[in-house]
PDB file of C-alpha atoms and ligand atoms in Angstrom:
ATOM      1  CA  MET A 220      -7.509-110.245 -31.888  1.00 97.00           C
ATOM      2  CA  ARG A 221      -7.577-111.477 -28.315  1.00 98.00           C
ATOM      3  CA  PHE A 222      -4.474-111.450 -26.167  1.00 98.00           C
ATOM      4  CA  VAL A 223      -3.644-112.805 -22.715  1.00 98.00           C
ATOM      5  CA  SER A 224      -0.839-112.695 -20.161  1.00 98.00           C
ATOM      6  CA  TYR A 225      -0.273-116.109 -18.621  1.00 98.00           C
ATOM      7  CA  THR A 226       2.136-118.475 -16.958  1.00 98.00           C
ATOM      8  CA  HIS A 227       2.995-122.011 -17.967  1.00 97.00           C
ATOM      9  CA  ASP A 228       5.287-124.127 -15.812  1.00 96.00           C
ATOM     10  CA  GLY A 229       5.862-120.988 -13.756  1.00 95.00           C
ATOM     11  CA  ARG A 230       7.190-118.947 -16.691  1.00 97.00           C
ATOM     12  CA  PRO A 231       5.432-115.785 -17.908  1.00 98.00           C
ATOM     13  CA  TYR A 232       4.231-115.245 -21.487  1.00 98.00           C
ATOM     14  CA  ALA A 233       2.070-112.932 -23.539  1.00 98.00           C
ATOM     15  CA  GLY A 234       0.047-114.725 -26.169  1.00 98.00           C
ATOM     16  CA  VAL A 235      -2.726-114.512 -28.716  1.00 98.00           C
ATOM     17  CA  VAL A 236      -5.868-116.573 -28.192  1.00 98.00           C
ATOM     18  CA  ASP A 237      -6.760-118.853 -31.109  1.00 98.00           C
ATOM     19  CA  GLY A 238      -9.940-120.768 -30.279  1.00 97.00           C
ATOM     20  CA  ASP A 239      -9.191-122.858 -27.222  1.00 97.00           C
ATOM     21  CA  HIS A 240      -5.428-122.487 -27.699  1.00 98.00           C
ATOM     22  CA  VAL A 241      -2.900-119.776 -26.980  1.00 98.00           C
ATOM     23  CA  VAL A 242       0.192-118.969 -29.053  1.00 98.00           C
ATOM     24  CA  PRO A 243       2.973-117.044 -27.288  1.00 98.00           C
ATOM     25  CA  LEU A 244       4.537-113.858 -28.632  1.00 98.00           C
ATOM     26  CA  ARG A 245       8.267-113.702 -29.105  1.00 97.00           C
ATOM     27  CA  GLY A 246       9.935-110.832 -27.285  1.00 91.00           C
ATOM     28  CA  ALA A 247       7.263-110.104 -24.646  1.00 95.00           C
ATOM     29  CA  ARG A 248       6.713-111.911 -21.349  1.00 97.00           C
ATOM     30  CA  GLU A 249       3.485-110.063 -20.633  1.00 98.00           C
ATOM     31  CA  LEU A 250       1.117-107.524 -22.132  1.00 98.00           C
ATOM     32  CA  GLY A 251       1.971-103.951 -21.279  1.00 98.00           C
ATOM     33  CA  ARG A 252       4.815-101.604 -21.946  1.00 97.00           C
ATOM     34  CA  ASP A 253       6.426-104.010 -24.470  1.00 95.00           C
ATOM     35  CA  THR A 254       3.233-104.560 -26.448  1.00 98.00           C
ATOM     36  CA  PRO A 255       2.146-101.233 -27.930  1.00 98.00           C
ATOM     37  CA  ILE A 256      -0.433-101.121 -30.714  1.00 98.00           C
ATOM     38  CA  GLU A 257       2.118-101.858 -33.458  1.00 97.00           C
ATOM     39  CA  VAL A 258       3.284-105.064 -31.733  1.00 97.00           C
ATOM     40  CA  LEU A 259      -0.282-106.281 -31.240  1.00 98.00           C
ATOM     41  CA  ALA A 260      -1.187-105.462 -34.850  1.00 97.00           C
ATOM     42  CA  THR A 261       1.481-107.792 -36.250  1.00 97.00           C
ATOM     43  CA  PRO A 262       2.434-110.130 -33.398  1.00 97.00           C
ATOM     44  CA  ASP A 263       5.557-112.258 -33.797  1.00 97.00           C
ATOM     45  CA  LEU A 264       4.135-115.659 -32.861  1.00 98.00           C
ATOM     46  CA  ASP A 265       6.014-118.721 -31.653  1.00 98.00           C
ATOM     47  CA  GLU A 266       3.700-121.289 -33.273  1.00 98.00           C
ATOM     48  CA  ALA A 267       5.813-124.203 -32.050  1.00 97.00           C
ATOM     49  CA  SER A 268       4.867-123.284 -28.467  1.00 97.00           C
ATOM     50  CA  ARG A 269       1.086-123.253 -29.064  1.00 97.00           C
ATOM     51  CA  MET A 270      -0.793-124.902 -26.183  1.00 97.00           C
ATOM     52  CA  PRO A 271      -4.334-125.391 -24.873  1.00 98.00           C
ATOM     53  CA  LEU A 272      -5.675-122.470 -22.849  1.00 97.00           C
ATOM     54  CA  ALA A 273      -6.735-125.052 -20.287  1.00 97.00           C
ATOM     55  CA  ASP A 274      -3.046-125.728 -19.568  1.00 98.00           C
ATOM     56  CA  VAL A 275      -2.083-122.150 -18.658  1.00 98.00           C
ATOM     57  CA  ARG A 276      -2.810-119.849 -15.729  1.00 98.00           C
ATOM     58  CA  LEU A 277      -4.126-116.435 -16.685  1.00 98.00           C
ATOM     59  CA  ARG A 278      -2.455-113.442 -15.096  1.00 98.00           C
ATOM     60  CA  PRO A 279      -3.945-109.945 -14.888  1.00 98.00           C
ATOM     61  CA  VAL A 280      -4.260-109.106 -18.584  1.00 98.00           C
ATOM     62  CA  VAL A 281      -1.688-106.339 -18.005  1.00 98.00           C
ATOM     63  CA  PRO A 282       0.261-107.586 -14.971  1.00 98.00           C
ATOM     64  CA  GLU A 283       2.505-104.562 -14.378  1.00 98.00           C
ATOM     65  CA  PRO A 284       0.933-101.394 -15.764  1.00 98.00           C
ATOM     66  CA  GLN A 285       2.858 -98.236 -15.007  1.00 98.00           C
ATOM     67  CA  LYS A 286      -0.437 -96.542 -14.176  1.00 98.00           C
ATOM     68  CA  ILE A 287      -3.879 -97.774 -13.171  1.00 98.00           C
ATOM     69  CA  ILE A 288      -6.329 -94.902 -13.199  1.00 98.00           C
ATOM     70  CA  CYS A 289      -9.848 -95.512 -11.958  1.00 98.00           C
ATOM     71  CA  VAL A 290     -12.947 -93.397 -12.377  1.00 98.00           C
ATOM     72  CA  GLY A 291     -15.490 -93.126  -9.574  1.00 95.00           C
ATOM     73  CA  LEU A 292     -19.114 -92.022  -9.947  1.00 93.00           C
ATOM     74  CA  ASN A 293     -19.290 -92.396 -13.730  1.00 96.00           C
ATOM     75  CA  TYR A 294     -22.806 -93.840 -14.123  1.00 94.00           C
ATOM     76  CA  ARG A 295     -25.810 -91.792 -13.061  1.00 92.00           C
ATOM     77  CA  SER A 296     -27.408 -94.834 -11.396  1.00 92.00           C
ATOM     78  CA  HIS A 297     -24.353 -95.218  -9.133  1.00 90.00           C
ATOM     79  CA  VAL A 298     -24.126 -91.492  -8.364  1.00 91.00           C
ATOM     80  CA  THR A 299     -27.805 -91.558  -7.387  1.00 91.00           C
ATOM     81  CA  GLU A 300     -27.421 -94.532  -5.038  1.00 91.00           C
ATOM     82  CA  THR A 301     -24.462 -92.821  -3.328  1.00 89.00           C
ATOM     83  CA  LYS A 302     -26.622 -89.670  -2.872  1.00 91.00           C
ATOM     84  CA  ARG A 303     -23.891 -87.471  -4.324  1.00 91.00           C
ATOM     85  CA  GLU A 304     -23.950 -84.611  -6.792  1.00 91.00           C
ATOM     86  CA  LEU A 305     -23.336 -85.412 -10.449  1.00 93.00           C
ATOM     87  CA  PRO A 306     -19.624 -84.754 -11.044  1.00 95.00           C
ATOM     88  CA  THR A 307     -18.580 -82.026 -13.458  1.00 97.00           C
ATOM     89  CA  TYR A 308     -15.026 -83.409 -13.749  1.00 98.00           C
ATOM     90  CA  PRO A 309     -14.130 -87.132 -13.580  1.00 97.00           C
ATOM     91  CA  VAL A 310     -13.516 -88.421 -10.045  1.00 96.00           C
ATOM     92  CA  LEU A 311     -10.111 -90.115 -10.373  1.00 97.00           C
ATOM     93  CA  PHE A 312      -8.188 -92.439  -8.086  1.00 97.00           C
ATOM     94  CA  THR A 313      -5.467 -95.036  -8.507  1.00 98.00           C
ATOM     95  CA  LYS A 314      -4.592 -98.610  -7.776  1.00 98.00           C
ATOM     96  CA  PHE A 315      -1.176-100.268  -7.805  1.00 98.00           C
ATOM     97  CA  PRO A 316      -0.017-103.164  -9.999  1.00 98.00           C
ATOM     98  CA  SER A 317       0.032-105.218  -6.777  1.00 98.00           C
ATOM     99  CA  SER A 318      -3.734-104.653  -6.524  1.00 98.00           C
ATOM    100  CA  LEU A 319      -4.350-106.789  -9.625  1.00 98.00           C
ATOM    101  CA  ILE A 320      -5.172-110.487  -9.916  1.00 98.00           C
ATOM    102  CA  GLY A 321      -5.877-112.671 -12.933  1.00 98.00           C
ATOM    103  CA  ALA A 322      -9.059-114.321 -14.104  1.00 98.00           C
ATOM    104  CA  ASP A 323      -7.834-117.625 -12.682  1.00 95.00           C
ATOM    105  CA  ASP A 324      -7.137-116.167  -9.233  1.00 98.00           C
ATOM    106  CA  PRO A 325      -9.623-116.073  -6.338  1.00 98.00           C
ATOM    107  CA  ILE A 326     -10.740-112.840  -4.696  1.00 98.00           C
ATOM    108  CA  LEU A 327      -9.283-113.181  -1.201  1.00 98.00           C
ATOM    109  CA  LEU A 328     -11.225-111.548   1.627  1.00 98.00           C
ATOM    110  CA  PRO A 329      -8.742-109.676   3.844  1.00 97.00           C
ATOM    111  CA  ARG A 330      -9.057-110.485   7.521  1.00 95.00           C
ATOM    112  CA  GLU A 331      -9.172-106.750   8.349  1.00 97.00           C
ATOM    113  CA  SER A 332     -12.270-105.896   6.284  1.00 97.00           C
ATOM    114  CA  THR A 333     -15.879-106.939   6.855  1.00 97.00           C
ATOM    115  CA  GLN A 334     -17.275-104.962   3.905  1.00 98.00           C
ATOM    116  CA  VAL A 335     -15.753-106.320   0.690  1.00 98.00           C
ATOM    117  CA  ASP A 336     -17.834-105.201  -2.299  1.00 98.00           C
ATOM    118  CA  TYR A 337     -17.896-105.763  -6.070  1.00 98.00           C
ATOM    119  CA  GLU A 338     -17.929-103.236  -8.959  1.00 98.00           C
ATOM    120  CA  ALA A 339     -18.360-104.306 -12.602  1.00 98.00           C
ATOM    121  CA  GLU A 340     -16.296-102.134 -14.951  1.00 98.00           C
ATOM    122  CA  LEU A 341     -15.085-101.825 -18.509  1.00 98.00           C
ATOM    123  CA  ALA A 342     -11.308-101.296 -18.592  1.00 98.00           C
ATOM    124  CA  VAL A 343      -9.356 -99.519 -21.330  1.00 98.00           C
ATOM    125  CA  VAL A 344      -5.760-100.529 -22.094  1.00 98.00           C
ATOM    126  CA  ILE A 345      -3.577 -97.824 -23.601  1.00 98.00           C
ATOM    127  CA  GLY A 346      -1.403 -98.736 -26.594  1.00 98.00           C
ATOM    128  CA  ARG A 347       0.673 -95.615 -27.328  1.00 98.00           C
ATOM    129  CA  THR A 348       2.630 -92.977 -25.479  1.00 98.00           C
ATOM    130  CA  ALA A 349       0.313 -89.981 -25.507  1.00 98.00           C
ATOM    131  CA  ARG A 350      -0.062 -86.585 -23.870  1.00 98.00           C
ATOM    132  CA  ARG A 351      -2.827 -83.995 -24.293  1.00 98.00           C
ATOM    133  CA  VAL A 352      -4.924 -86.207 -26.506  1.00 98.00           C
ATOM    134  CA  ALA A 353      -7.898 -84.524 -28.178  1.00 98.00           C
ATOM    135  CA  LYS A 354     -11.193 -86.380 -27.735  1.00 98.00           C
ATOM    136  CA  GLU A 355     -11.447 -87.003 -31.476  1.00 98.00           C
ATOM    137  CA  ASP A 356      -8.021 -88.716 -31.429  1.00 98.00           C
ATOM    138  CA  ALA A 357      -8.604 -90.818 -28.317  1.00 98.00           C
ATOM    139  CA  ARG A 358      -9.429 -94.056 -30.139  1.00 97.00           C
ATOM    140  CA  ASP A 359      -5.967 -93.958 -31.744  1.00 98.00           C
ATOM    141  CA  VAL A 360      -4.206 -94.466 -28.394  1.00 98.00           C
ATOM    142  CA  ILE A 361      -6.311 -97.449 -27.264  1.00 98.00           C
ATOM    143  CA  ALA A 362      -4.772-100.920 -27.578  1.00 98.00           C
ATOM    144  CA  GLY A 363      -7.994-102.598 -26.517  1.00 98.00           C
ATOM    145  CA  TYR A 364     -10.476-103.356 -23.809  1.00 98.00           C
ATOM    146  CA  THR A 365     -10.912-105.811 -20.971  1.00 98.00           C
ATOM    147  CA  ILE A 366     -13.056-106.398 -17.891  1.00 98.00           C
ATOM    148  CA  ALA A 367     -12.354-105.388 -14.302  1.00 98.00           C
ATOM    149  CA  ASN A 368     -13.998-106.024 -10.963  1.00 98.00           C
ATOM    150  CA  ASP A 369     -13.077-102.970  -8.870  1.00 98.00           C
ATOM    151  CA  VAL A 370     -13.332-104.904  -5.606  1.00 98.00           C
ATOM    152  CA  THR A 371     -13.551-102.394  -2.766  1.00 98.00           C
ATOM    153  CA  MET A 372     -13.185-102.627   1.005  1.00 98.00           C
ATOM    154  CA  ARG A 373     -15.946-100.154   1.884  1.00 98.00           C
ATOM    155  CA  ASP A 374     -15.024 -99.910   5.582  1.00 98.00           C
ATOM    156  CA  TYR A 375     -11.525 -98.825   4.488  1.00 98.00           C
ATOM    157  CA  GLN A 376     -12.641 -96.663   1.553  1.00 97.00           C
ATOM    158  CA  TYR A 377     -14.592 -94.363   3.846  1.00 96.00           C
ATOM    159  CA  LYS A 378     -12.064 -94.078   6.674  1.00 97.00           C
ATOM    160  CA  THR A 379     -11.108 -90.735   5.088  1.00 96.00           C
ATOM    161  CA  HIS A 380     -12.258 -88.671   2.120  1.00 93.00           C
ATOM    162  CA  GLN A 381      -9.451 -90.265   0.079  1.00 95.00           C
ATOM    163  CA  TRP A 382     -10.411 -93.747  -1.121  1.00 96.00           C
ATOM    164  CA  LEU A 383      -6.931 -95.207  -1.659  1.00 97.00           C
ATOM    165  CA  GLN A 384      -6.783 -97.769   1.153  1.00 97.00           C
ATOM    166  CA  GLY A 385     -10.180 -99.204   0.229  1.00 98.00           C
ATOM    167  CA  LYS A 386      -9.356 -99.429  -3.457  1.00 98.00           C
ATOM    168  CA  ALA A 387      -5.696-100.452  -3.695  1.00 98.00           C
ATOM    169  CA  TRP A 388      -5.618-103.537  -1.500  1.00 98.00           C
ATOM    170  CA  ASP A 389      -3.041-106.119  -2.545  1.00 98.00           C
ATOM    171  CA  GLY A 390      -4.438-108.833  -4.784  1.00 97.00           C
ATOM    172  CA  SER A 391      -7.985-107.502  -4.822  1.00 98.00           C
ATOM    173  CA  THR A 392      -8.845-106.546  -8.389  1.00 98.00           C
ATOM    174  CA  PRO A 393      -9.512-109.130 -11.126  1.00 98.00           C
ATOM    175  CA  LEU A 394      -8.506-107.840 -14.587  1.00 98.00           C
ATOM    176  CA  GLY A 395      -9.155-109.939 -17.693  1.00 98.00           C
ATOM    177  CA  PRO A 396      -9.539-112.551 -18.967  1.00 98.00           C
ATOM    178  CA  HIS A 397      -8.564-111.197 -22.418  1.00 98.00           C
ATOM    179  CA  LEU A 398      -7.409-107.984 -24.037  1.00 98.00           C
ATOM    180  CA  ILE A 399      -9.709-107.494 -27.037  1.00 98.00           C
ATOM    181  CA  THR A 400      -8.130-105.161 -29.546  1.00 98.00           C
ATOM    182  CA  GLU A 401      -9.812-101.853 -30.303  1.00 98.00           C
ATOM    183  CA  ASP A 402     -10.559-102.766 -33.930  1.00 97.00           C
ATOM    184  CA  GLU A 403     -12.663-105.773 -32.815  1.00 97.00           C
ATOM    185  CA  ILE A 404     -15.043-103.523 -30.868  1.00 98.00           C
ATOM    186  CA  GLY A 405     -15.004-100.315 -32.931  1.00 96.00           C
ATOM    187  CA  ASP A 406     -18.121 -98.166 -32.619  1.00 96.00           C
ATOM    188  CA  ARG A 407     -19.856-100.765 -30.449  1.00 97.00           C
ATOM    189  CA  ILE A 408     -17.814 -99.423 -27.510  1.00 97.00           C
ATOM    190  CA  ASP A 409     -20.554 -96.869 -26.832  1.00 95.00           C
ATOM    191  CA  LYS A 410     -23.288 -99.463 -26.325  1.00 96.00           C
ATOM    192  CA  LEU A 411     -21.840-102.535 -24.619  1.00 97.00           C
ATOM    193  CA  SER A 412     -23.931-104.115 -21.884  1.00 98.00           C
ATOM    194  CA  VAL A 413     -22.211-104.388 -18.480  1.00 98.00           C
ATOM    195  CA  THR A 414     -23.615-107.007 -16.102  1.00 98.00           C
ATOM    196  CA  LEU A 415     -22.574-108.446 -12.751  1.00 98.00           C
ATOM    197  CA  THR A 416     -24.019-111.558 -11.165  1.00 98.00           C
ATOM    198  CA  LEU A 417     -23.395-112.801  -7.637  1.00 98.00           C
ATOM    199  CA  ASN A 418     -24.144-116.519  -7.300  1.00 98.00           C
ATOM    200  CA  GLY A 419     -26.258-116.260 -10.457  1.00 98.00           C
ATOM    201  CA  GLU A 420     -28.345-113.255  -9.379  1.00 98.00           C
ATOM    202  CA  VAL A 421     -28.051-110.112 -11.499  1.00 98.00           C
ATOM    203  CA  LEU A 422     -27.006-107.244  -9.205  1.00 98.00           C
ATOM    204  CA  GLN A 423     -25.656-104.752 -11.767  1.00 98.00           C
ATOM    205  CA  SER A 424     -26.958-104.234 -15.299  1.00 98.00           C
ATOM    206  CA  SER A 425     -26.242-101.237 -17.482  1.00 97.00           C
ATOM    207  CA  ASP A 426     -24.443-100.321 -20.679  1.00 96.00           C
ATOM    208  CA  THR A 427     -21.612 -98.077 -21.745  1.00 97.00           C
ATOM    209  CA  SER A 428     -23.942 -95.529 -23.379  1.00 96.00           C
ATOM    210  CA  ARG A 429     -24.716 -94.475 -19.804  1.00 96.00           C
ATOM    211  CA  LEU A 430     -21.181 -93.383 -18.904  1.00 97.00           C
ATOM    212  CA  ILE A 431     -21.245 -89.788 -17.660  1.00 97.00           C
ATOM    213  CA  PHE A 432     -17.729 -89.212 -19.025  1.00 97.00           C
ATOM    214  CA  ASP A 433     -17.219 -91.333 -22.128  1.00 97.00           C
ATOM    215  CA  ILE A 434     -13.917 -92.974 -22.996  1.00 98.00           C
ATOM    216  CA  PRO A 435     -12.613 -90.181 -25.274  1.00 98.00           C
ATOM    217  CA  THR A 436     -13.380 -87.666 -22.518  1.00 98.00           C
ATOM    218  CA  LEU A 437     -11.542 -89.776 -19.931  1.00 98.00           C
ATOM    219  CA  ILE A 438      -8.455 -90.181 -22.143  1.00 98.00           C
ATOM    220  CA  SER A 439      -8.433 -86.481 -22.952  1.00 98.00           C
ATOM    221  CA  THR A 440      -8.879 -85.502 -19.296  1.00 98.00           C
ATOM    222  CA  VAL A 441      -6.213 -87.834 -17.903  1.00 98.00           C
ATOM    223  CA  SER A 442      -3.655 -87.139 -20.638  1.00 98.00           C
ATOM    224  CA  GLU A 443      -3.937 -83.424 -19.942  1.00 98.00           C
ATOM    225  CA  PHE A 444      -1.929 -83.883 -16.728  1.00 98.00           C
ATOM    226  CA  THR A 445      -0.027 -87.150 -17.203  1.00 98.00           C
ATOM    227  CA  THR A 446       1.557 -89.031 -20.086  1.00 98.00           C
ATOM    228  CA  LEU A 447      -0.306 -92.191 -20.969  1.00 98.00           C
ATOM    229  CA  LEU A 448       1.965 -95.151 -21.740  1.00 98.00           C
ATOM    230  CA  PRO A 449       1.475 -98.514 -23.422  1.00 98.00           C
ATOM    231  CA  GLY A 450      -0.083-100.868 -20.893  1.00 98.00           C
ATOM    232  CA  ASP A 451      -1.629 -98.177 -18.716  1.00 98.00           C
ATOM    233  CA  VAL A 452      -5.131 -99.155 -17.625  1.00 98.00           C
ATOM    234  CA  ILE A 453      -8.188 -96.968 -17.100  1.00 98.00           C
ATOM    235  CA  LEU A 454     -11.135 -98.424 -15.160  1.00 98.00           C
ATOM    236  CA  THR A 455     -14.171 -96.510 -16.394  1.00 98.00           C
ATOM    237  CA  GLY A 456     -16.458 -96.725 -13.360  1.00 97.00           C
ATOM    238  CA  THR A 457     -19.300 -98.931 -12.184  1.00 97.00           C
ATOM    239  CA  PRO A 458     -23.076 -98.724 -12.632  1.00 97.00           C
ATOM    240  CA  GLY A 459     -25.616 -98.744  -9.822  1.00 96.00           C
ATOM    241  CA  GLY A 460     -26.321-101.859  -7.798  1.00 96.00           C
ATOM    242  CA  VAL A 461     -23.150-102.122  -5.715  1.00 97.00           C
ATOM    243  CA  GLY A 462     -23.534-104.195  -2.558  1.00 96.00           C
ATOM    244  CA  PHE A 463     -22.843-101.399  -0.076  1.00 96.00           C
ATOM    245  CA  ARG A 464     -25.825 -99.352  -1.306  1.00 95.00           C
ATOM    246  CA  ARG A 465     -28.338-102.209  -1.363  1.00 95.00           C
ATOM    247  CA  ASN A 466     -30.975-102.642   1.338  1.00 95.00           C
ATOM    248  CA  PRO A 467     -29.927-104.723   3.143  1.00 97.00           C
ATOM    249  CA  PRO A 468     -26.268-104.345   2.107  1.00 97.00           C
ATOM    250  CA  VAL A 469     -24.574-107.231   0.308  1.00 98.00           C
ATOM    251  CA  PHE A 470     -20.901-108.047   0.876  1.00 98.00           C
ATOM    252  CA  LEU A 471     -18.773-110.838  -0.532  1.00 98.00           C
ATOM    253  CA  THR A 472     -18.444-114.025   1.521  1.00 98.00           C
ATOM    254  CA  PRO A 473     -16.338-117.165   1.075  1.00 98.00           C
ATOM    255  CA  GLY A 474     -17.670-119.425  -1.658  1.00 98.00           C
ATOM    256  CA  ASP A 475     -19.371-116.645  -3.630  1.00 98.00           C
ATOM    257  CA  GLN A 476     -19.090-116.666  -7.420  1.00 98.00           C
ATOM    258  CA  VAL A 477     -18.880-113.186  -8.969  1.00 98.00           C
ATOM    259  CA  VAL A 478     -19.167-112.846 -12.742  1.00 98.00           C
ATOM    260  CA  VAL A 479     -18.737-109.601 -14.678  1.00 98.00           C
ATOM    261  CA  SER A 480     -19.912-109.839 -18.294  1.00 98.00           C
ATOM    262  CA  ILE A 481     -19.421-107.235 -21.032  1.00 98.00           C
ATOM    263  CA  ASP A 482     -20.676-107.628 -24.622  1.00 96.00           C
ATOM    264  CA  GLY A 483     -17.848-108.652 -26.909  1.00 96.00           C
ATOM    265  CA  LEU A 484     -15.311-108.880 -24.081  1.00 98.00           C
ATOM    266  CA  GLY A 485     -16.498-112.100 -22.467  1.00 98.00           C
ATOM    267  CA  GLU A 486     -16.799-112.951 -18.792  1.00 98.00           C
ATOM    268  CA  LEU A 487     -14.572-112.339 -15.809  1.00 98.00           C
ATOM    269  CA  ALA A 488     -15.570-115.003 -13.283  1.00 98.00           C
ATOM    270  CA  SER A 489     -14.047-115.075  -9.790  1.00 98.00           C
ATOM    271  CA  THR A 490     -14.411-117.293  -6.756  1.00 98.00           C
ATOM    272  CA  VAL A 491     -14.339-115.584  -3.361  1.00 98.00           C
ATOM    273  CA  LYS A 492     -12.214-117.133  -0.610  1.00 98.00           C
ATOM    274  CA  ALA A 493     -11.120-116.196   2.876  1.00 97.00           C
ATOM    275  CA  GLU A 494      -7.507-115.047   3.074  1.00 94.00           C
ATOM    276  CA  PRO A 495      -5.418-117.942   4.391  1.00 89.00           C
ATOM    277  CA  ALA A 496      -4.068-117.403   7.881  1.00 84.00           C
ATOM    278  CA  SER A 497      -0.526-118.048   6.651  1.00 73.00           C
ATOM    279  CA  THR A 498      -0.201-114.953   4.444  1.00 56.00           C
ATOM    280  CA  THR A 499       0.931-112.596   7.227  1.00 57.00           C
ATOM    281  CA  SER A 500       4.187-110.925   6.264  1.00 56.00           C
TER     282      SER A 500
HETATM  283 MG1  LIG B  21     -15.086 -98.471  -9.387  1.00 59.33          MG
END
């Protein structure tokens, strides 16, 4: 099944996608901590409130995860372009829930950064409370998958050897459009193509068989030191072809259209806009 978090008339809902319609779940205003695997497996649907998807605004597929854990340097082609050593342990960093935007939201270019870059990524959504998960049990804790664009302010990322300020900018990271449940993808998860286009030109193209640390390894590694919770999100890393490492470099500019596509998960399409002058606060 496919699920979304959305607003309609300003009110938040979680819902299941049925063709070009969405049917809200009773008892959950968004996907996340209140929608573990058991809830998604047998959703309590409010059929009377079914509406066209065209009439709703998509939020980040999980709007308020308790943890967003991101993996850097997890495709060989990206490690090579950064001229770094192959990692022997996953390179982990975090974002905040405030970093996320929905599939219907624009990527806003902050006035402080002149080097805003894209990163196509598969995202894993956790569906159970889990600690010290063995690799062979990792699939059992996954609610499903979605698409992320790990938009990065490169000039801020490299101010120090910690990447936080370049990765956790408010309202920077599209996540969605749908949560596709684990059973819909199954064993295909190890061979999904991951593609990013900028204004129609393919700039990233790889597949999940090329992950240095596969998804079971990431879940096992992260759950060794922290408890994974329903709604937690893991961004699995980006392949080569990021803008910062191109010659000449490519950065996002107002009016750009960025599309991340992953087999079976759909497309996450974003319009790039300049941050309005009125958002100072
Ligand atoms: Mg990334």
